Structures are given as C-alpha cells and as structure tokens.
PDB file of C-alpha atoms in Angstrom:
ATOM      1  CA  MET A   1      79.641  32.690  54.995  1.00 45.00           C
ATOM      2  CA  VAL A   2      78.404  31.977  58.491  1.00 49.00           C
ATOM      3  CA  GLU A   3      78.467  28.337  59.604  1.00 55.00           C
ATOM      4  CA  THR A   4      74.951  27.079  60.384  1.00 54.00           C
ATOM      5  CA  PRO A   5      73.599  23.740  61.636  1.00 52.00           C
ATOM      6  CA  PHE A   6      71.434  23.630  58.496  1.00 56.00           C
ATOM      7  CA  LYS A   7      71.910  24.262  54.803  1.00 67.00           C
ATOM      8  CA  ASN A   8      71.617  28.002  54.175  1.00 69.00           C
ATOM      9  CA  THR A   9      69.801  27.471  50.875  1.00 74.00           C
ATOM     10  CA  TYR A  10      69.100  31.149  50.271  1.00 87.00           C
ATOM     11  CA  SER A  11      72.606  32.344  51.262  1.00 86.00           C
ATOM     12  CA  LEU A  12      71.254  34.671  53.928  1.00 90.00           C
ATOM     13  CA  SER A  13      73.733  36.862  55.761  1.00 92.00           C
ATOM     14  CA  ALA A  14      74.398  36.414  59.467  1.00 92.00           C
ATOM     15  CA  LYS A  15      72.271  39.512  60.159  1.00 94.00           C
ATOM     16  CA  GLN A  16      69.405  38.187  58.036  1.00 95.00           C
ATOM     17  CA  LEU A  17      69.530  34.833  59.826  1.00 94.00           C
ATOM     18  CA  GLN A  18      69.552  36.546  63.215  1.00 96.00           C
ATOM     19  CA  ASP A  19      66.694  38.900  62.298  1.00 97.00           C
ATOM     20  CA  LEU A  20      64.677  36.055  60.801  1.00 96.00           C
ATOM     21  CA  ASP A  21      65.173  33.952  63.920  1.00 96.00           C
ATOM     22  CA  GLU A  22      64.144  36.849  66.166  1.00 98.00           C
ATOM     23  CA  ALA A  23      61.041  37.636  64.099  1.00 98.00           C
ATOM     24  CA  GLU A  24      59.997  33.972  64.035  1.00 97.00           C
ATOM     25  CA  ASP A  25      60.483  33.811  67.801  1.00 98.00           C
ATOM     26  CA  LYS A  26      58.221  36.844  68.252  1.00 98.00           C
ATOM     27  CA  MET A  27      55.599  35.229  66.030  1.00 98.00           C
ATOM     28  CA  GLU A  28      55.715  32.011  68.077  1.00 97.00           C
ATOM     29  CA  LYS A  29      55.292  34.055  71.270  1.00 98.00           C
ATOM     30  CA  GLN A  30      52.258  35.810  69.743  1.00 98.00           C
ATOM     31  CA  ASP A  31      54.000  39.197  69.612  1.00 99.00           C
ATOM     32  CA  LEU A  32      52.490  39.522  66.165  1.00 98.00           C
ATOM     33  CA  THR A  33      52.851  43.269  65.652  1.00 98.00           C
ATOM     34  CA  ALA A  34      56.562  43.119  66.447  1.00 99.00           C
ATOM     35  CA  ALA A  35      57.016  40.083  64.191  1.00 99.00           C
ATOM     36  CA  GLU A  36      55.139  41.781  61.359  1.00 99.00           C
ATOM     37  CA  ASN A  37      57.218  44.944  61.702  1.00 99.00           C
ATOM     38  CA  MET A  38      60.453  42.960  61.663  1.00 99.00           C
ATOM     39  CA  PHE A  39      59.460  40.901  58.614  1.00 98.00           C
ATOM     40  CA  LEU A  40      58.346  44.018  56.724  1.00 99.00           C
ATOM     41  CA  ALA A  41      61.599  45.808  57.584  1.00 98.00           C
ATOM     42  CA  MET A  42      63.561  42.808  56.321  1.00 97.00           C
ATOM     43  CA  LEU A  43      61.501  42.830  53.134  1.00 97.00           C
ATOM     44  CA  GLU A  44      62.356  46.509  52.579  1.00 98.00           C
ATOM     45  CA  GLU A  45      66.034  45.554  52.669  1.00 96.00           C
ATOM     46  CA  GLU A  46      65.571  42.647  50.231  1.00 95.00           C
ATOM     47  CA  ALA A  47      62.225  42.515  48.434  1.00 96.00           C
ATOM     48  CA  ASP A  48      62.765  39.006  47.054  1.00 96.00           C
ATOM     49  CA  CYS A  49      63.801  37.237  50.267  1.00 96.00           C
ATOM     50  CA  ILE A  50      61.857  33.980  50.039  1.00 96.00           C
ATOM     51  CA  PRO A  51      62.086  33.045  53.756  1.00 96.00           C
ATOM     52  CA  VAL A  52      60.659  36.448  54.706  1.00 98.00           C
ATOM     53  CA  LEU A  53      57.892  36.214  52.097  1.00 98.00           C
ATOM     54  CA  ASN A  54      56.975  32.733  53.360  1.00 97.00           C
ATOM     55  CA  ASN A  55      56.912  33.939  56.963  1.00 98.00           C
ATOM     56  CA  LEU A  56      54.696  36.893  56.055  1.00 99.00           C
ATOM     57  CA  GLY A  57      52.312  34.520  54.292  1.00 98.00           C
ATOM     58  CA  HIS A  58      52.259  32.349  57.407  1.00 98.00           C
ATOM     59  CA  LEU A  59      51.782  35.332  59.730  1.00 99.00           C
ATOM     60  CA  TYR A  60      48.911  36.814  57.725  1.00 99.00           C
ATOM     61  CA  GLY A  61      47.234  33.490  57.007  1.00 98.00           C
ATOM     62  CA  LYS A  62      47.519  31.541  60.240  1.00 97.00           C
ATOM     63  CA  HIS A  63      47.848  34.223  62.889  1.00 98.00           C
ATOM     64  CA  LEU A  64      46.018  37.279  61.515  1.00 98.00           C
ATOM     65  CA  SER A  65      43.423  35.650  59.216  1.00 96.00           C
ATOM     66  CA  GLU A  66      44.235  38.170  56.492  1.00 97.00           C
ATOM     67  CA  PHE A  67      43.925  35.599  53.751  1.00 97.00           C
ATOM     68  CA  GLU A  68      44.263  37.946  50.763  1.00 97.00           C
ATOM     69  CA  LYS A  69      47.597  39.196  52.076  1.00 98.00           C
ATOM     70  CA  ALA A  70      48.717  35.633  52.762  1.00 98.00           C
ATOM     71  CA  VAL A  71      47.842  34.589  49.206  1.00 98.00           C
ATOM     72  CA  GLY A  72      49.720  37.613  47.861  1.00 98.00           C
ATOM     73  CA  TYR A  73      52.915  36.794  49.739  1.00 99.00           C
ATOM     74  CA  TYR A  74      52.792  33.136  48.762  1.00 98.00           C
ATOM     75  CA  GLN A  75      52.215  34.184  45.146  1.00 98.00           C
ATOM     76  CA  ARG A  76      55.343  36.334  45.305  1.00 98.00           C
ATOM     77  CA  VAL A  77      57.283  33.272  46.493  1.00 98.00           C
ATOM     78  CA  LEU A  78      55.915  31.257  43.585  1.00 98.00           C
ATOM     79  CA  ASP A  79      56.788  33.997  41.107  1.00 98.00           C
ATOM     80  CA  LEU A  80      60.405  33.680  42.292  1.00 97.00           C
ATOM     81  CA  GLU A  81      60.455  29.942  42.916  1.00 96.00           C
ATOM     82  CA  PRO A  82      57.673  28.165  40.967  1.00 97.00           C
ATOM     83  CA  ASP A  83      58.514  24.731  42.407  1.00 96.00           C
ATOM     84  CA  ASN A  84      58.112  25.804  46.050  1.00 96.00           C
ATOM     85  CA  ALA A  85      55.602  23.184  47.226  1.00 96.00           C
ATOM     86  CA  TRP A  86      55.086  24.787  50.655  1.00 96.00           C
ATOM     87  CA  ALA A  87      54.096  28.137  49.154  1.00 98.00           C
ATOM     88  CA  ARG A  88      51.874  26.470  46.555  1.00 98.00           C
ATOM     89  CA  ASP A  89      50.025  24.406  49.182  1.00 98.00           C
ATOM     90  CA  GLN A  90      49.601  27.331  51.555  1.00 98.00           C
ATOM     91  CA  ARG A  91      48.433  29.651  48.772  1.00 98.00           C
ATOM     92  CA  ARG A  92      45.853  27.051  47.717  1.00 97.00           C
ATOM     93  CA  LYS A  93      44.624  26.673  51.304  1.00 97.00           C
ATOM     94  CA  TYR A  94      44.161  30.412  51.831  1.00 97.00           C
ATOM     95  CA  GLN A  95      42.586  30.865  48.401  1.00 96.00           C
ATOM     96  CA  ARG A  96      39.925  28.372  49.510  1.00 96.00           C
ATOM     97  CA  PHE A  97      39.384  30.362  52.701  1.00 93.00           C
ATOM     98  CA  LEU A  98      38.641  33.427  50.564  1.00 90.00           C
ATOM     99  CA  THR A  99      35.723  31.604  48.935  1.00 88.00           C
ATOM    100  CA  TYR A 100      33.984  30.765  52.224  1.00 80.00           C
ATOM    101  CA  ASP A 101      30.997  32.887  53.175  1.00 64.00           C
TER     102      ASP A 101
END
C-alpha cells in the first residue's frame, strides 16, 4: 500500500489517489467538465468508490446546481455506508433545494 500523509480509509490504490487528487484539483479550478469526466471514468472502474461518489455529489450540487443528480450520488454513498454523516447532510440539503419553487 502507498504511504500517505492521511489515513487511506477506503484503501484506494496509488492510481486512484492520484486520479482523485487531479479531478478534485480540476473542480477547484472550475474546470468542471474535465473534473466530471474524470470522476465518471473513475466510477466506471469502481462503481462503489465512496470518495468518487461523494465528489460527484459535491460537483453536481455545489458547482452545477443539478440537485437531483447530487441527491442520487449521496444516496448511493448512504446505501454503501449508512453512517456517513457528510453524505446524509449534503443529501438533505439538496433534497430541500428540490422543493424550492
């Protein structure tokens, strides 16, 4: 396993960590299409990758205002990890946004 300055809770490979870091960097720099494409490609490789699902929820909710998609990705996280407080709080927030007229 690759040595990281943080606990690699999800046992991501070195390639996954690198790709995740690059996609998050693109999202922070507002290169949203590139970030989305990278996250979706990572999800194709591992459909249940919680960090990728969380990042897609964040991308669609905060940056793209696609709240239904955000809720869907956070729900997938909760299906895999029911105690994930971040995903639960974010899902709740974007569910409320869906009720606004």
